Amino acid sequence: MPTLPAWVVQALVIFLTTGSTGQLLDPCGYIYPESPVIQYGSNFTAVCVLKEKCMDNYNVNATYIVWKTNHVAVPKEQYTIINRTASSVTFVSMAYLSVQLTCNILTYGQLEQNVYGVTVVSGFPPEEPKNLSCIVNEGKKMMCQWDPGRETYLETNFTLKSEWATEKFADCKTKRGNPTSCIVDYAPIYFVNIEVWVEAENSLGKATSEHINFDPVDRVKPNPPRNLSVSNSEELSSILKLSWINPNIRNVIRLKYNIQYRTKDATAWSQIPLEDTVATRSSFTVQDLNPFTEYVFRIRCMKEDGRGFWSDWSEEASGVTYEDRPSKAPSFWFKINPSRTQDYRSVQLIWKTLPPFEANGKILDYEVTLRRWKSPSQNYTVNDTELTVNLTNDRYVATLAARNRVGKSDASVLPIPPYPFQASQPVTNLKAFPKDNMLWVEWTAPSKSVRKYILEWCVLSDSSPCVPDWQQEEGTVHQTYLKGNIEESRCYLIVVTPVYPAGPGHPQSVKAYLKQAAPSKGPTVRTKKVGKTEAVLEWDQLPVDVQNGFIRNYSIFYKTIVGNETVVNVDSSHTEYTLSSLTSDTLYMVRMAAYTDEGGKDGPEFTFTTPKFAQGEVEAIVVPVCLAFLLTTLLGVLFCFNKRHLIKKHIWPNVPDPSKSHIAQWSPHTPPRHNFNAKDQMYSDGNFTDVSVVEIEANDKKPFPDDLKSLDLFKKDKVSAEGHSSGIGGSSCMSSSRPSISSGDENTASTVQYSTVVHSGYRHQAPSVQVFSRSESTQPLLDSEERPEDAQLVAESGDRGDSIPPRQQYFKQSCGQPDTSPDTCHFERSDQLSCGSEEDLVRLKQQPGLGHTSQPCGSEQVKALQEGSAADTFGPRAEGHTEKLETVGVEAALDEGIPKSYLPQTVRQGGYVPQ
Amino acid sequence: VVPLLLVLHWKHGAGSPLPITSVNATCATRHPCHSNLMNQIRNQLAQLNGSANALFISYYTAQGDPFPNNLEKLCGPNMTDFPPFHANGTEKAKLVELYRIVAYLGASLGNITRDQKILNPNALSLHSKLNATADAMRGLLSNVHCRLCNKYHVGHVDVSYSPDTSGKDVFQKKKLGCQLLGTYKQVISTVAQAF
């Protein structure tokens, strides 16, 4: 036993258990009906009947029954307790195609126990089969087919029934999965009517189709004729004879035929009229065929009266009609080669091979004849399609004929014009356009009679030369299509030349596309010039190889990094465009698309950045600014120059110039000989706090204009004078008790003691005590002080008319006008001021103290200014200076009598107090 | 074989002459007969006539020597029990005689077919021709029956059959078959022309 397989043991156990405990398999009840099949959507009631024994065992009754469909409890509302043992459930409008219905009981402990189960199947009864039809394929058994109607969702049997009037045939039952047709078991028997119908049956019903009664011979589909053969006739080049073997059904029925044919290269079939083949036959002669043309034939047949079905097409058979003489003269044209001598020209005669339908056979050779006026003709026999001959410059007439085995074609005549020859009368309104996938050419014929037209065309390409093809059209034609291998998206240059009896006319050309397409490459745009708000874009015309059509327009797309794209359309004739209203200092991305009638193609993207400033804008800003700056600076300088005294007054306080100090005037015992009183008076009112007292030698006899003309010299001397003044002033003013500078002149090497001047009041401060102290300084005196003889020399030189240093002159003037302000002095000195300082003059007059004391000087200067201004001459001034020079000379004479000792002095209020 | 043929073809009154009667009840058909019966009968006769010679040739060819070379002796139409046919009779009479001929031929072809499947099991062409002829006979019989019933109200016709060949030797079987087909070829031509 251990060797027994496990499955054997299991099967044995199940068998023994089932046999010994049969009651275990005995269900507790049953469901009625046991195998319900209902119509879909109908009501259904099932009853579950419990067995008494089971009820006792489980202590249950019909109220304990629970109905379930597909393991889902049915609502109690659908239950009906019939009696103690039976419970029914009702389903309204059963919407399941298949549902498991189980009857269960609730035993002790609410445990559900299955009692019985059935499968409720729903579906539809069969509909009446429609469109029953039968066919008898020759040599096979009859097959009928029909439309079974709607899906029943139930197993439905379709049975094809058939009978004669006198007997019934066996039923034809459909095969599973194919309920729409059936092939009967018996061979068809012709000429006996048979009645056929279909019965469809399932659990819910039975339906029968309409009965059809027919003679099977009227449902025959014959086998196709076989062994179709084609033969030609040497007598007639336009016929072919067909022969075939009829199908065996021919012994039973009469047949009619359908014959079709086509040329070998064609796809469409032509058909022999059906009325020509309505009778049974086994051969037929096809007429009106082209010579030397291969034709393909096929044939089919059916019952003569048209009842039944056409057979399948027979196998194709082909045959070639016999040859005939060429039906047309070849197309004939010529080219004159460029190389020519004075008396001869090389002419290439070219012609086209005749198409098969015109050649009507194999062309053996061509006969070419050249005839010149009143000269014997030259004959050539050529196997090729061209002939090159040397001709004189006379007019020739060439003829061409093609020859095959049967005969010779008509001659094609071509006039070759003399040289030179003026062509004229071209065609007009030449147009080329695609139509029906062909490139058509249309023109208006010239008024002159045209023998024929020659159409030449070639593909325009940048990469390959124009290799022309050509064709010939009759003189009556004014519209044709190019009979060559015309490609799409290629630009064709088409030339039409009318040929007159005297020679060719003037050619006309036109360009065309068979079918345009979008360019295969977009234009490359670049910037020609970029401005602040505009950019000039330029591009090259697309090569014709990539155009694929006529460029109708360009579109320029440009945008910033963040902005929207802007599109500008540009006419195709342009090669540059100016983008305006751009934003400065911005990166732009621009690309360009070229459009044909069929679409466009973008070119590569190009970026450029607009500059921040337009061209010249920087210069326009910088130059005026610089000029303004320069002007301002210049004005400032001039202003400062004009107001240098005021500036000087504020920057460099007036410091008494020791050089102008006069020892003789220091003494308190010495009566004032000059207008020092006025000075004192002026200072006493405290209006002048800083006064530079400058002594100017006025003994210069040189007139003022000379001085003014030498402004540089003046400035130089002025700086020199200022330097002196500054040095002196700085030492005496900035430090009140600072010793004065003494000159180290070797000629005046004697030590001079300076007195210490203690300022009694500075800047409106009245001195309390005037202190004079003896200076212990050994610093040499200033030049003028050290060498008073120089002054004398100056005076003398002034008398002699020699020029004197400006410094001395300045001192002289200052000295002559001690009471005037520096402005006033400068007013007299400067040209610039002399012409524009009347305000100063007014101000000068308005100063009370000054006006009193300086009236003579001031009035003289104003007068001099007025005179100078009026007369524009300095003559009167020079006279004034002379008067002052005399005064100074007096002073100098007085100084000479005074011992050369220098004492400190002050120009402050209180005057000079001798120490 | 005869009972079998009776069952197949003569469900009513098999084995006895079919009396000409006007009782429609005996002419009950499964469905009404077609109105074009005579044309169909003519076509059937023509079809049989057209194939009879080929069947005859196929038969004696298939039987082998000496049949092809001794047709007149072995296959002559000299059957004495073959039902007569009078071409100059009325249509009804011709139809009745045709009925008998077709019934006779149908039974005989059944015997021949059975024998040939045993004697010449590889003669498929012959078998096919025999079957086709037998089928055509069935159709013709049905049409004649319909015609007799519908038009002449003849519900029963007495027919006769050829002797059973099952007990005969092979040569006799072949010879009887060949004689039958030779007779058939001759008679059917006459009948076809008569209609």
mmCIF file of C-alpha atoms in Angstrom, chain A residues 163-169 186-195 213-215 251-252 307, chain B residues 11 28-34 40-41 43-44 46-47 135-136 138-140 142-143 145-146:
data_model
loop_
_atom_site.group_PDB
_atom_site.id
_atom_site.type_symbol
_atom_site.label_atom_id
_atom_site.label_comp_id
_atom_site.label_asym_id
_atom_site.label_seq_id
_atom_site.Cartn_x
_atom_site.Cartn_y
_atom_site.Cartn_z
ATOM 1 C CA GLU A 163 -36.646 19.368 -49.445
ATOM 2 C CA TRP A 164 -37.981 18.673 -52.835
ATOM 3 C CA ALA A 165 -41.637 18.537 -53.431
ATOM 4 C CA THR A 166 -41.398 14.799 -53.260
ATOM 5 C CA GLU A 167 -38.815 14.147 -50.617
ATOM 6 C CA LYS A 168 -36.951 15.676 -47.756
ATOM 7 C CA PHE A 169 -33.229 15.995 -47.385
ATOM 8 C CA TYR A 186 -25.695 16.138 -50.658
ATOM 9 C CA ALA A 187 -24.525 17.071 -54.073
ATOM 10 C CA PRO A 188 -26.591 19.645 -55.848
ATOM 11 C CA ILE A 189 -29.103 18.297 -58.252
ATOM 12 C CA TYR A 190 -29.874 20.729 -60.980
ATOM 13 C CA PHE A 191 -33.214 21.431 -62.565
ATOM 14 C CA VAL A 192 -35.165 20.364 -59.554
ATOM 15 C CA ASN A 193 -36.588 22.995 -57.360
ATOM 16 C CA ILE A 194 -35.634 22.770 -53.775
ATOM 17 C CA GLU A 195 -37.169 24.534 -50.844
ATOM 18 C CA ASN A 213 -37.627 27.813 -53.334
ATOM 19 C CA PHE A 214 -35.194 27.717 -56.165
ATOM 20 C CA ASP A 215 -33.522 25.591 -58.730
ATOM 21 C CA ASN A 251 -22.395 20.475 -69.883
ATOM 22 C CA VAL A 252 -25.319 21.460 -67.764
ATOM 23 C CA ARG A 307 -29.116 33.770 -62.758
ATOM 24 C CA LYS B 11 -42.399 4.676 -50.612
ATOM 25 C CA ALA B 28 -49.652 14.877 -51.873
ATOM 26 C CA THR B 29 -46.308 16.599 -52.067
ATOM 27 C CA ARG B 30 -44.255 18.288 -49.398
ATOM 28 C CA HIS B 31 -44.766 21.597 -51.055
ATOM 29 C CA PRO B 32 -46.260 22.759 -54.308
ATOM 30 C CA CYS B 33 -44.378 21.747 -57.398
ATOM 31 C CA HIS B 34 -42.708 24.371 -59.475
ATOM 32 C CA GLN B 40 -36.630 21.333 -65.950
ATOM 33 C CA ILE B 41 -37.451 17.849 -67.243
ATOM 34 C CA ASN B 43 -32.992 20.190 -69.124
ATOM 35 C CA GLN B 44 -32.543 17.121 -67.013
ATOM 36 C CA ALA B 46 -30.495 16.978 -71.904
ATOM 37 C CA GLN B 47 -28.093 16.858 -69.007
ATOM 38 C CA ASP B 135 -28.559 12.075 -58.643
ATOM 39 C CA ALA B 136 -29.866 13.460 -61.882
ATOM 40 C CA ARG B 138 -33.499 11.252 -58.702
ATOM 41 C CA GLY B 139 -34.194 14.798 -59.686
ATOM 42 C CA LEU B 140 -35.825 13.777 -62.910
ATOM 43 C CA SER B 142 -39.076 13.934 -58.677
ATOM 44 C CA ASN B 143 -39.947 16.336 -61.427
ATOM 45 C CA HIS B 145 -43.666 12.713 -60.262
ATOM 46 C CA CYS B 146 -44.610 16.311 -59.610
#
